[in-house]
PDB file of C-alpha atoms in Angstrom:
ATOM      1  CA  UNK J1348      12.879  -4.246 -28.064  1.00  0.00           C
ATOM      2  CA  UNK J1349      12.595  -7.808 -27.387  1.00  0.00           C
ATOM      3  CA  UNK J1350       9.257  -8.102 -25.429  1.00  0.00           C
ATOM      4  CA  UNK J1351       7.120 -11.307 -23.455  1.00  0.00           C
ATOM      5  CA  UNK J1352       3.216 -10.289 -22.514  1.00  0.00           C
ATOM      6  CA  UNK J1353       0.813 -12.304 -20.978  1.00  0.00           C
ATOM      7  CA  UNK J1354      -2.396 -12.125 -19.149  1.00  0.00           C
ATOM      8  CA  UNK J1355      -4.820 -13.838 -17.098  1.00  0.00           C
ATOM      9  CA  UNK J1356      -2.628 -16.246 -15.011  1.00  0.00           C
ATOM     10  CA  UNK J1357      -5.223 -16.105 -11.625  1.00  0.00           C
ATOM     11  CA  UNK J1358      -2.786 -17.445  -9.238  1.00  0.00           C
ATOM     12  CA  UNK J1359      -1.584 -20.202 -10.774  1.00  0.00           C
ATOM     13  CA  UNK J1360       1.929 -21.105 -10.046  1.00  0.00           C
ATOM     14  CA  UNK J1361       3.099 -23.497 -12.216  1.00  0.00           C
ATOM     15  CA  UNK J1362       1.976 -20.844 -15.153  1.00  0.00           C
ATOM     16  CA  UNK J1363       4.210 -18.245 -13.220  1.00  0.00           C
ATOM     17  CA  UNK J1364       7.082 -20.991 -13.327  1.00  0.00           C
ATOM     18  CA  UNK J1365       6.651 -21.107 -16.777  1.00  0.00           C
ATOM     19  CA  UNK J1366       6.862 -17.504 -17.094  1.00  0.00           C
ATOM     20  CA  UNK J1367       9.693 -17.151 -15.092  1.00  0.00           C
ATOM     21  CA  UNK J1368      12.097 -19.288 -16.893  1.00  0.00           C
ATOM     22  CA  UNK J1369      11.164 -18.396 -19.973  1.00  0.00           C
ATOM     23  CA  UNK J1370      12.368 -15.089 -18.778  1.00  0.00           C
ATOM     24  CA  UNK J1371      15.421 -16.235 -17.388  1.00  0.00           C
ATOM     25  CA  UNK J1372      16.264 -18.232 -20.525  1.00  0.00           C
ATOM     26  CA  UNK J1373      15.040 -16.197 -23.604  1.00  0.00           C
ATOM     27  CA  UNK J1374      16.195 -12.372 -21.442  1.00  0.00           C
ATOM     28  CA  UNK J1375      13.116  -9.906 -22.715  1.00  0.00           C
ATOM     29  CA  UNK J1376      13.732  -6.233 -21.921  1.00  0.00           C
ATOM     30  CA  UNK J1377       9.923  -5.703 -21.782  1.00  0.00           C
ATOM     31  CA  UNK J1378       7.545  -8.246 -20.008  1.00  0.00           C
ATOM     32  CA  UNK J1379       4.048  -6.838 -19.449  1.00  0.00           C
ATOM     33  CA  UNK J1380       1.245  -8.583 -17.082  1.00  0.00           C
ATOM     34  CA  UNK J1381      -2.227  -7.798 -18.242  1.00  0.00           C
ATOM     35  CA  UNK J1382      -4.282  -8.384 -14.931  1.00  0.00           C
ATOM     36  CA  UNK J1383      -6.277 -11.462 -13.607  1.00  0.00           C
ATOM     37  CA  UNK J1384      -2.936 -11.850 -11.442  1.00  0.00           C
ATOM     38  CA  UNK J1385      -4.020 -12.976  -8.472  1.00  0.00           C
ATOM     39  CA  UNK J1386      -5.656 -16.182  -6.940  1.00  0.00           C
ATOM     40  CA  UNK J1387      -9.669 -16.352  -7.203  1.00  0.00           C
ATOM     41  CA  UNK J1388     -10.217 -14.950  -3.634  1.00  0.00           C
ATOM     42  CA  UNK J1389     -10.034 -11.491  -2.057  1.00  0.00           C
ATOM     43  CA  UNK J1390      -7.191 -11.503  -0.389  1.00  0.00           C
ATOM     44  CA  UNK J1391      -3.766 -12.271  -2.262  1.00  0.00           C
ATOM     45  CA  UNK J1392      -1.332 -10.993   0.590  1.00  0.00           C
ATOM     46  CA  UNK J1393       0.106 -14.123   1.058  1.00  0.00           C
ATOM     47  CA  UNK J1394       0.781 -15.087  -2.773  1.00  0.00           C
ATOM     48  CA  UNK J1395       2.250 -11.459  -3.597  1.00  0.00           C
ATOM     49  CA  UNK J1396       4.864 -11.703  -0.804  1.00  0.00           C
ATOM     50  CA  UNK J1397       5.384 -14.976  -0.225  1.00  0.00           C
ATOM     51  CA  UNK J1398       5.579 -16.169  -4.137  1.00  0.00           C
ATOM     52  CA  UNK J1399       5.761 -13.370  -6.599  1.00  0.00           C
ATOM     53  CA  UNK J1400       8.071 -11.153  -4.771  1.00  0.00           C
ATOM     54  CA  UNK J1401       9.892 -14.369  -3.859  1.00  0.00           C
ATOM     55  CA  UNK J1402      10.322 -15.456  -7.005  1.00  0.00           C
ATOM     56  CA  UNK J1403      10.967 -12.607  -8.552  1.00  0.00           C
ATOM     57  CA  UNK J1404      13.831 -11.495  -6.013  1.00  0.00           C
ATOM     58  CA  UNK J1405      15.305 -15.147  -7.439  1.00  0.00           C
ATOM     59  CA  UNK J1406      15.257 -14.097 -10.809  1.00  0.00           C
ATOM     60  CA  UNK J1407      16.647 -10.523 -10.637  1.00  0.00           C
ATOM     61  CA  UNK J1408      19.730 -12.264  -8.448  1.00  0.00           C
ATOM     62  CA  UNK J1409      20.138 -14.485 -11.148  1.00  0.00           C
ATOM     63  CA  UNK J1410      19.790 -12.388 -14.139  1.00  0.00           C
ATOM     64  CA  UNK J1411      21.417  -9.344 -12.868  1.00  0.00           C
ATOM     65  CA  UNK J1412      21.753  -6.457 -15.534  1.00  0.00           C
ATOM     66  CA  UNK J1413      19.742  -8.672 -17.890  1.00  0.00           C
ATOM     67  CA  UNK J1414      16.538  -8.651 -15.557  1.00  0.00           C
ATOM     68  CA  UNK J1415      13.532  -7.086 -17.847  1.00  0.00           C
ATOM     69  CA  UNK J1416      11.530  -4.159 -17.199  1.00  0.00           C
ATOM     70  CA  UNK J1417       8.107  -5.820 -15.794  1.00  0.00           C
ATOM     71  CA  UNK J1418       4.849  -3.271 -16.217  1.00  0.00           C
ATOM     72  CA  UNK J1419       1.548  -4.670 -14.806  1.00  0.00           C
ATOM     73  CA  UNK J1420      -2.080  -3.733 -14.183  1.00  0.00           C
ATOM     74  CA  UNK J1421      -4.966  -5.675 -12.174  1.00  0.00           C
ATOM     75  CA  UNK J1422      -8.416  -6.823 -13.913  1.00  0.00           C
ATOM     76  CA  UNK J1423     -11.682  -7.671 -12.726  1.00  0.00           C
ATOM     77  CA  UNK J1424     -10.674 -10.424 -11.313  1.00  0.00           C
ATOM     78  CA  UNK J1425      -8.024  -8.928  -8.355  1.00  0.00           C
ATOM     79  CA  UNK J1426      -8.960  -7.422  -5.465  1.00  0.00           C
ATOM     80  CA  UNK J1427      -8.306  -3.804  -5.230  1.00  0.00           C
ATOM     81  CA  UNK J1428      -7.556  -4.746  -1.481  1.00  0.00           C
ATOM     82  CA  UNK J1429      -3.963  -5.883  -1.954  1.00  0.00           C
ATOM     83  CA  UNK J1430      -3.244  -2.331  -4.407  1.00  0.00           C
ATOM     84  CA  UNK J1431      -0.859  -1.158  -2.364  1.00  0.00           C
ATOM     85  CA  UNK J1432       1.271  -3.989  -1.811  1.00  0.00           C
ATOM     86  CA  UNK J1433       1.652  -4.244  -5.391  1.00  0.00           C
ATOM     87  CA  UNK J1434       2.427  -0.534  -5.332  1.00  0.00           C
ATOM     88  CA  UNK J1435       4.761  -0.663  -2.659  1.00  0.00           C
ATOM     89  CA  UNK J1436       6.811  -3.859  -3.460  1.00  0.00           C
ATOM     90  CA  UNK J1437       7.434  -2.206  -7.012  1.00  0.00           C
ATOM     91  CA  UNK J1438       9.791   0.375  -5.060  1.00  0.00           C
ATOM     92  CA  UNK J1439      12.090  -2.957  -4.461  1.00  0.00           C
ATOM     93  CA  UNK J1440      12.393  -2.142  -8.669  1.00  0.00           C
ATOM     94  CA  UNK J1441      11.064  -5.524  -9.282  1.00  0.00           C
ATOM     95  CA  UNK J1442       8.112  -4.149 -11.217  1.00  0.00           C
ATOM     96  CA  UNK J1443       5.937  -0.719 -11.990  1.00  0.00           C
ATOM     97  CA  UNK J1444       2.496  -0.582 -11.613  1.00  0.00           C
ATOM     98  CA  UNK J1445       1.256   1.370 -14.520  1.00  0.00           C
ATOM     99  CA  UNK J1446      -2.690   1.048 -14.223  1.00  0.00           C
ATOM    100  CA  UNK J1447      -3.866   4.906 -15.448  1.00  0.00           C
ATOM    101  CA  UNK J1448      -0.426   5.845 -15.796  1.00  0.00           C
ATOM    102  CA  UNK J1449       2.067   6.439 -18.711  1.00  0.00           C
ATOM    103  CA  UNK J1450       5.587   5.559 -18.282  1.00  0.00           C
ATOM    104  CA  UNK J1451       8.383   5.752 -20.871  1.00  0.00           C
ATOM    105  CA  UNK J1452      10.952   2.963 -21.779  1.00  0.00           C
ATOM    106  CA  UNK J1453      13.986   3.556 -24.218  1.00  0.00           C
ATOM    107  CA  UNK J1454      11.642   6.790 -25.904  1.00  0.00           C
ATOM    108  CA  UNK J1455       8.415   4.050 -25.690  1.00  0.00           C
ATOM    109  CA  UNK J1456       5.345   5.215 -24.096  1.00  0.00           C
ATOM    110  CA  UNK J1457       3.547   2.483 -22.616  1.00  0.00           C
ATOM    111  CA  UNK J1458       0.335   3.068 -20.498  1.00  0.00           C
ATOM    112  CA  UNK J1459      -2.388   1.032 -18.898  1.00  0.00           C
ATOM    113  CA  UNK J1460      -5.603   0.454 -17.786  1.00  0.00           C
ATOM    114  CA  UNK J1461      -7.418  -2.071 -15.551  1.00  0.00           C
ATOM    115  CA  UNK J1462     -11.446  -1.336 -15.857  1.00  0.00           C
ATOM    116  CA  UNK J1463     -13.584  -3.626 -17.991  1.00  0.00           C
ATOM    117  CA  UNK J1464     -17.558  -2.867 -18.229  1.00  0.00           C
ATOM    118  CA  UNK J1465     -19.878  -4.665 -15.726  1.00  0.00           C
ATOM    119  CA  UNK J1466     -20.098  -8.288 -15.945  1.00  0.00           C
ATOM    120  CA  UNK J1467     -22.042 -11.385 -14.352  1.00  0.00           C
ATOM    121  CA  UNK J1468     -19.438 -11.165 -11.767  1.00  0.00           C
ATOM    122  CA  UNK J1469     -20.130  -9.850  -8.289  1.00  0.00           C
ATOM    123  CA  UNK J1470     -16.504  -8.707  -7.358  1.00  0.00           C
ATOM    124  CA  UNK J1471     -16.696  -4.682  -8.589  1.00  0.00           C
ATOM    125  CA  UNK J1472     -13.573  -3.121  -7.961  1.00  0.00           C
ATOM    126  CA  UNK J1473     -12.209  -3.358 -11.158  1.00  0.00           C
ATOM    127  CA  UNK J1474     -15.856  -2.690 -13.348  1.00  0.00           C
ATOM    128  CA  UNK J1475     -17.438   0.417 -14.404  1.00  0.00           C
ATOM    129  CA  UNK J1476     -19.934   1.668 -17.033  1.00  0.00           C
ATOM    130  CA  UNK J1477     -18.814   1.466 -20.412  1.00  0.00           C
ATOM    131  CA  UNK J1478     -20.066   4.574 -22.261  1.00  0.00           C
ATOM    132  CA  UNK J1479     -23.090   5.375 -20.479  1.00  0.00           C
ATOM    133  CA  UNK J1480     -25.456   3.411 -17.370  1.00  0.00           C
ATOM    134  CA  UNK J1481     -26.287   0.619 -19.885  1.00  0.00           C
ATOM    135  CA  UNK J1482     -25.619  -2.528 -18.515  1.00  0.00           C
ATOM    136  CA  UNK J1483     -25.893  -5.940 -21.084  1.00  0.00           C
ATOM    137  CA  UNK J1484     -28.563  -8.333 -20.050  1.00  0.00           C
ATOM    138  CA  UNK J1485     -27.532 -10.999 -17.078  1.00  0.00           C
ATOM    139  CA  UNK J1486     -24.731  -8.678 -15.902  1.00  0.00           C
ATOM    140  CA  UNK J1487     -24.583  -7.117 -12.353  1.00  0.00           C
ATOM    141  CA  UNK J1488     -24.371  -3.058 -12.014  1.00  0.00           C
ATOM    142  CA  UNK J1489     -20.996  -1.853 -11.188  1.00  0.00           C
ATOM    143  CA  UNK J1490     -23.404  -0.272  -8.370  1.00  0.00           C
ATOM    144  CA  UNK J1491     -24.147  -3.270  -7.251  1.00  0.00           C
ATOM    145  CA  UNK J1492     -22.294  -6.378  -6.768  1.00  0.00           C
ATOM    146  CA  UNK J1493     -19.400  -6.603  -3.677  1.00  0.00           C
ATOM    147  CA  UNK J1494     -15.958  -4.559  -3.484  1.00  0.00           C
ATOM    148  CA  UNK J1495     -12.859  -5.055  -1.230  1.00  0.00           C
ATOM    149  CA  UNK J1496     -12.278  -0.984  -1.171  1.00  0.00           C
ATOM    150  CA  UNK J1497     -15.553   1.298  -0.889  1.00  0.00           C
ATOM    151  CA  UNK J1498     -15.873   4.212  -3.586  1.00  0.00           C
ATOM    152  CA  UNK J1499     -18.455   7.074  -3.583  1.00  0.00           C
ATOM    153  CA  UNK J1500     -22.366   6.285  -4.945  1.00  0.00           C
ATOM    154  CA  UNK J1501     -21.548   9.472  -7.187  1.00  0.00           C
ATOM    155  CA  UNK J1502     -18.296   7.643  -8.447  1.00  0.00           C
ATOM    156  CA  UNK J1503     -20.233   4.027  -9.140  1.00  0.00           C
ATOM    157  CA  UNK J1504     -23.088   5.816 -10.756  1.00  0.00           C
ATOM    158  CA  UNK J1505     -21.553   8.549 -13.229  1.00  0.00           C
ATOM    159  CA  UNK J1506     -17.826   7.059 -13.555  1.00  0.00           C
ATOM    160  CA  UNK J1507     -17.533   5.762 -16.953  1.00  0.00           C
ATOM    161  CA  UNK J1508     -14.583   4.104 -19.176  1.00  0.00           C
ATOM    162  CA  UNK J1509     -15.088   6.252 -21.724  1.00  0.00           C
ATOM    163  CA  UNK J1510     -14.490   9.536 -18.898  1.00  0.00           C
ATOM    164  CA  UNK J1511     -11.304   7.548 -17.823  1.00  0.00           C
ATOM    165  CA  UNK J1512     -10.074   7.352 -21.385  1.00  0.00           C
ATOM    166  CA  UNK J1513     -10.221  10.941 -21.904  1.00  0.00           C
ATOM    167  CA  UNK J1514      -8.919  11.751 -18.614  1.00  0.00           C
ATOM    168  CA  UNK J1515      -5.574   9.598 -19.103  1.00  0.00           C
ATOM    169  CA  UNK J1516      -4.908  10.811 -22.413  1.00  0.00           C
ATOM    170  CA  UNK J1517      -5.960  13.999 -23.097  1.00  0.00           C
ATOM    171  CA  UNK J1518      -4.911  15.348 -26.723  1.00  0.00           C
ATOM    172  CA  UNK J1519      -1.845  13.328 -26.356  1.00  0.00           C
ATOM    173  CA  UNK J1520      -0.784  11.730 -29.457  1.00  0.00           C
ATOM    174  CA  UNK J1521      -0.762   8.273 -29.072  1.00  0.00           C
ATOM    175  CA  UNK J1522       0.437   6.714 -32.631  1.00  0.00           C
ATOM    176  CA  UNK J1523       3.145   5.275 -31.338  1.00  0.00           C
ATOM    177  CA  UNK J1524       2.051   4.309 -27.574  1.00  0.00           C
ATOM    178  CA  UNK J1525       1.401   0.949 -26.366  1.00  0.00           C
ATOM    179  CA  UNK J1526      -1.660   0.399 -24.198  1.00  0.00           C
ATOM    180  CA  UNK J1527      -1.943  -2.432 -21.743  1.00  0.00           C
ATOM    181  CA  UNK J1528      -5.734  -2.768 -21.533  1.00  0.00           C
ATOM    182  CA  UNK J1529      -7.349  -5.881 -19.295  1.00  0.00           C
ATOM    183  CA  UNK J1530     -10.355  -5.756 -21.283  1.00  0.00           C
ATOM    184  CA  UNK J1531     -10.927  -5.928 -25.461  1.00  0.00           C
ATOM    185  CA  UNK J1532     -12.545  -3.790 -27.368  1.00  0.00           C
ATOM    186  CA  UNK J1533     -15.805  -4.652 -28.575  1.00  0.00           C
ATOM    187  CA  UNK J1534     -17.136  -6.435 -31.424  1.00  0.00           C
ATOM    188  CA  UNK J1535     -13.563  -8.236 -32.359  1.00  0.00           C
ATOM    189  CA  UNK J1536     -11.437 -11.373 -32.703  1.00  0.00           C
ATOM    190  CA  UNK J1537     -10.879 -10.680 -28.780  1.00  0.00           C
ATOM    191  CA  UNK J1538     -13.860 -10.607 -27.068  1.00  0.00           C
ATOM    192  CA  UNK J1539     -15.948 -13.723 -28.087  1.00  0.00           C
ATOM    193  CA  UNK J1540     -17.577 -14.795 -25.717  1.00  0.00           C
ATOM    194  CA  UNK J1541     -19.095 -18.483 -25.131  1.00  0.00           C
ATOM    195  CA  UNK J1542     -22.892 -17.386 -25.013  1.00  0.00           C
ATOM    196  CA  UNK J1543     -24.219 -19.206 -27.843  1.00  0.00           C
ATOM    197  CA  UNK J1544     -27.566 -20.005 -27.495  1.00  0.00           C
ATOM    198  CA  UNK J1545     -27.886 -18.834 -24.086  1.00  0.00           C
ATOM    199  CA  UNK J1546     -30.610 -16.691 -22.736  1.00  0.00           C
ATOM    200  CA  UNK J1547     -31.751 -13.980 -20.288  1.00  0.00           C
ATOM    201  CA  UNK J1548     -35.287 -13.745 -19.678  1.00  0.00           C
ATOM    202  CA  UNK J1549     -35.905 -14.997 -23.545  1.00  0.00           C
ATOM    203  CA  UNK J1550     -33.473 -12.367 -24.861  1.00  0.00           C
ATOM    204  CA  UNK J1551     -30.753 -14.222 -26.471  1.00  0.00           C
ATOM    205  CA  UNK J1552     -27.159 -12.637 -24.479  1.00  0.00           C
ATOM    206  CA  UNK J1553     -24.377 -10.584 -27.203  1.00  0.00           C
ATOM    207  CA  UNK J1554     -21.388 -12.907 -27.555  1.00  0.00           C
ATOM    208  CA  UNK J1555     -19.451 -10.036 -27.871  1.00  0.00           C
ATOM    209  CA  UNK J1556     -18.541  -8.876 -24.456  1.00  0.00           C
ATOM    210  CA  UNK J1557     -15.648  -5.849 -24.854  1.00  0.00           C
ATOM    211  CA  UNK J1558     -15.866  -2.694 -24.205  1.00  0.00           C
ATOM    212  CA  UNK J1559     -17.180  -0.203 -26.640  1.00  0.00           C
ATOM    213  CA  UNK J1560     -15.064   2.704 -24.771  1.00  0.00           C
ATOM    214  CA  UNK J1561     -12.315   1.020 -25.548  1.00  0.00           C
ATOM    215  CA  UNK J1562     -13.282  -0.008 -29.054  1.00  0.00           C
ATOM    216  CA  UNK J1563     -14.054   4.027 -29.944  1.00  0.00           C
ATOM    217  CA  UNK J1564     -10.713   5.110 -28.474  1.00  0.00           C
ATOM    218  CA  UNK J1565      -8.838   2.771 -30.589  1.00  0.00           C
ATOM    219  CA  UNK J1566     -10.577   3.669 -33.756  1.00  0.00           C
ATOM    220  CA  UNK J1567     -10.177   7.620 -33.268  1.00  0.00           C
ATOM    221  CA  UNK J1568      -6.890   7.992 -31.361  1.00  0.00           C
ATOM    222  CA  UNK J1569      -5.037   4.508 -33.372  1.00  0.00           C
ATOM    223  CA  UNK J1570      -2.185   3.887 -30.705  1.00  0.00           C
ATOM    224  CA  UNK J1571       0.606   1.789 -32.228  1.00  0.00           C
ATOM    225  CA  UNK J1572      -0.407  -1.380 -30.104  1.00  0.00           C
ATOM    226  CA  UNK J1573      -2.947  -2.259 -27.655  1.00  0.00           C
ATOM    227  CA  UNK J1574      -2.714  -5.906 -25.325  1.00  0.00           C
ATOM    228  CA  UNK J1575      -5.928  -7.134 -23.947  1.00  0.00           C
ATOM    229  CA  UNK J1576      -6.987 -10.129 -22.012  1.00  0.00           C
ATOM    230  CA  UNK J1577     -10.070 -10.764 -19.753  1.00  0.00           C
ATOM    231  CA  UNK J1578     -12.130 -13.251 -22.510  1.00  0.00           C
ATOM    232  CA  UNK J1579     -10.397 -16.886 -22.049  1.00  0.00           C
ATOM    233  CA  UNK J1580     -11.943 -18.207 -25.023  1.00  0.00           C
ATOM    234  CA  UNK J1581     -12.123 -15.641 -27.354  1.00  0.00           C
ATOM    235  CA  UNK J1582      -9.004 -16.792 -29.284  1.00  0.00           C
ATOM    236  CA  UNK J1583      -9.933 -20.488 -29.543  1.00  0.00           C
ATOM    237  CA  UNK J1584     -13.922 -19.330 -30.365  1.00  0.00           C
ATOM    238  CA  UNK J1585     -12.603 -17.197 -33.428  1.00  0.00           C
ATOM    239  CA  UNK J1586      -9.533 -18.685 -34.738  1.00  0.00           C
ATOM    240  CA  UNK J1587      -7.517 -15.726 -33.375  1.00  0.00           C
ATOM    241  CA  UNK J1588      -5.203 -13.537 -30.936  1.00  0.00           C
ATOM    242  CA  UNK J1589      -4.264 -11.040 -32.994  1.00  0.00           C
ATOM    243  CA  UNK J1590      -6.939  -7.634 -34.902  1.00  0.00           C
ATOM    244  CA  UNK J1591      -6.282  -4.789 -36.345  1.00  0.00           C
ATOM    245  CA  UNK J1592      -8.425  -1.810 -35.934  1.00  0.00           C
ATOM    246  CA  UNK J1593      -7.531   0.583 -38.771  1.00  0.00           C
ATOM    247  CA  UNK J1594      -3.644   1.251 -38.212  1.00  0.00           C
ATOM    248  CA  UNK J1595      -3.726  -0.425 -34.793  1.00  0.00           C
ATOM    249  CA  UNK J1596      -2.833  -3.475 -34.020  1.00  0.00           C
ATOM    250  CA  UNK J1597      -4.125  -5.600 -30.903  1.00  0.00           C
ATOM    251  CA  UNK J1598      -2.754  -8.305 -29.119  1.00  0.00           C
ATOM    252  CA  UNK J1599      -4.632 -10.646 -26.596  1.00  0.00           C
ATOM    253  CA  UNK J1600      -2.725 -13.318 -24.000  1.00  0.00           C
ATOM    254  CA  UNK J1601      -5.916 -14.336 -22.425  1.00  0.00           C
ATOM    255  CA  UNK J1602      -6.155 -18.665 -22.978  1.00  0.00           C
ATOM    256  CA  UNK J1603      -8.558 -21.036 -21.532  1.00  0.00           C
ATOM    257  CA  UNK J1604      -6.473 -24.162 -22.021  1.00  0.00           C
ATOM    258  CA  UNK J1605      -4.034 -25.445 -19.343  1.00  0.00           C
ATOM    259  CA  UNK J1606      -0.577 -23.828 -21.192  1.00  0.00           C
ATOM    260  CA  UNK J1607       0.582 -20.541 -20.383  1.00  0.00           C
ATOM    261  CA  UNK J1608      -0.052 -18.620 -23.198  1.00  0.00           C
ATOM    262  CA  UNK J1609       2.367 -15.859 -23.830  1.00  0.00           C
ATOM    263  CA  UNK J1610       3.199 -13.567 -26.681  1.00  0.00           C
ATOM    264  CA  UNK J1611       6.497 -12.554 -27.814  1.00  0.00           C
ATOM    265  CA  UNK J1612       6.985  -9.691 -29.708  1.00  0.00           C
ATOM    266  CA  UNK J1613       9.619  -6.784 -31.267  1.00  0.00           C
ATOM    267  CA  UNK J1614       8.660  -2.989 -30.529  1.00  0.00           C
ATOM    268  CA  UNK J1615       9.801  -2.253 -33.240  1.00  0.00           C
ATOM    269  CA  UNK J1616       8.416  -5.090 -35.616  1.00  0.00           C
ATOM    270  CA  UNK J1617       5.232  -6.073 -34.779  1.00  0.00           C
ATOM    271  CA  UNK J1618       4.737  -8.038 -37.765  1.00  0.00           C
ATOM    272  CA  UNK J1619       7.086 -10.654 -36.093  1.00  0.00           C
ATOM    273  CA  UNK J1620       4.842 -11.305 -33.189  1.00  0.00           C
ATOM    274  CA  UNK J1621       4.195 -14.642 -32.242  1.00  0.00           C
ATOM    275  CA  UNK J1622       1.889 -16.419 -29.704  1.00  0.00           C
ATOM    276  CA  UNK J1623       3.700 -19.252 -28.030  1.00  0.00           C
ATOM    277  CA  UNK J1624       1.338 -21.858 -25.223  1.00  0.00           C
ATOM    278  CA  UNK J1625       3.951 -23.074 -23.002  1.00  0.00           C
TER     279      UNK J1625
END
C-alpha cells in the first residue's frame, strides 16, 4: 500500500500546500501525520477549520474515490484544547484520529501515540514521565509547566509512558503493526539532539532525548514499523532518518530545514522507502 508520512509541520501552510498536492498528484492510500500539527500557540481553532478542513474538503472533491486514508496524532507541541475539533471534524471522513487507538486498514493494524517524556518546554499536555519520576536535567516536570486541559495531580504524578504502552497493547501481537509514535525512542539515529557542549548546573545535558518507554517496547514487542518525529535535527545531526531496532524498522519525518520533508513508503516493502524534502 502506497503510503506518504510526515511530521512536525507546526502550522505552516505553505508545507501543508506541499503536502497537499503531492497528494493530489502522486494518490497515496495511506498518509499519516505524526503531530506538531498545529501553529505555535494554544489555540488552533481558526487554522483547523478555516485551513485544514478547508483544504482538505478541496482535495477530497477533487480526488474523489482516490482520496487517501489520513491517520493523525498531536505532539507536544498542540494544544490538547482544540482535541475535539480534530475529533469531531474526522466524522466529515476527512481523517481519523488514532492517538491510543488501533484501527485496521486493508488487514493493517496501525496505532498511535502522542506522549513524549518531559522536556524544557512549558506547554504539558502532551508530556508525561517516561519510565519512572526521573526527569533529565534542564527539563520541566510534566507536574509542572502550563496545560490548556487540567488532569488530576494523581494522573501528572504516577502516569507514565511506559503504563500507557502496556495499557494500549496488552499481549497483542504486534509483528506486523505500524505505530505512529510523536516521539523516538531513545539512544538512536532519531533522537539527537543539538546539546553539544551545553550545560545544566555544570552537568553536561544527554544529546539523546527519546523516550526509553518507547525504546523498551520496541525492542521486546518488535512491531513491523514505527514513525517518529518530535527531534528536528536529529536526521541532519546523525546522517540519518531511518534505524532498525532488532526486526523493527523506524522511520522519522521530523526536518529542521525549510522543505517539507516527507517519506514515501510501500506496506508491504519497506525496503523501498524513501525520504523526499519537498
Amino acid at each position: 500500500m502506497k503510503s506518504f508520512f510526515v511530521s512536525d509541520l507546526h502550522g505552516k501552510t505553505d508545507s501543508y500546500t506541499k503536502l497537499f498536492n503531492f497528494i493530489k498528484n502522486e494518490r497515496p492510500s495511506l498518509v499519516l501525520l505524526g503531530g506538531d500539527l498545529l501553529p505555535h500557540s494554544y489555540l488552533h481553532s481558526s487554522f483547523i477549520k478555516d485551513f485544514l478542513v478547508k483544504n482538505l474538503i478541496e482535495l477530497k472533491s477533487k480526488m474523489q474515490n482516490h482520496y487517501p486514508k489520513i491517520l493523525l496524532i498531536f505532539g507536544n507541541d498542540d494544544a490538547k484544547s482544540e482535541e475535539n475539533d480534530i475529533i469531531n471534524y474526522a466524522s466529515d471522513g476527512l481523517w481519523e484520529y488514532i492517538h491510543f487507538k488501533t484501527v485496521s486498514i486493508n488487514n493493517l493494524r496501525i496505532s498511535g501515540y502522542s506522549f513524549t517524556p518531559p522536556s524544557p518546554f512549558l506547554l504539558k499536555d502532551w508530556e508525561k514521565y517516561d519510565v519512572s519520576r526521573y526527569v533529565d536535567l534542564g527539563c520541566i516536570s510534566p507536574e509542572e509547566g502550563k496545560r490548556t486541559v487540567e488532569i488530576s495531580s494523581d494522573e501528572k504524578k504516577y502516569s507514565t509512558i511506559k503504563k500507557d504502552l502496556e495499557i494500549l497493547f496488552g499481549e497483542a501481537d504486534v509483528s506486523n503493526d505500524i505505530i505512529l509514535f510523536h516521539g523516538p525512542p531513545h539512544n538512536s539515529k532519531l533522537d539527537r539532539a543539538a546539546l553539544d557542549g551545553k550545560f545544566f548546573d555544570h552537568i553536561p545535558l544527554d544529546v539523546n532525548v527519546g523516550s526509553v518507554a518507547i525504546r523498551k517496547f520496541i525492542e521486546t514487542r518488535q512491531p513491523k514499523l514505527t514513525l517518529h518525529g518530535h527531534i528536528h535535527e536529529s536526521a541532519r545531526l546523525t546522517g540519518s532518518w531511518k534505524d532498525r531496532i532488532g526486526n523493527t524498522i523506524c522511520f522519522s519525518a521530523a526536518h529542521d530545514g525549510k522543505e517539507l520533508a516527507l517519506i514515501e513508503f510501500d506496506t508491504d516493502n519497506l525496503s523501498t522507502a524513501k525520504r523526499l524534502l519537498l
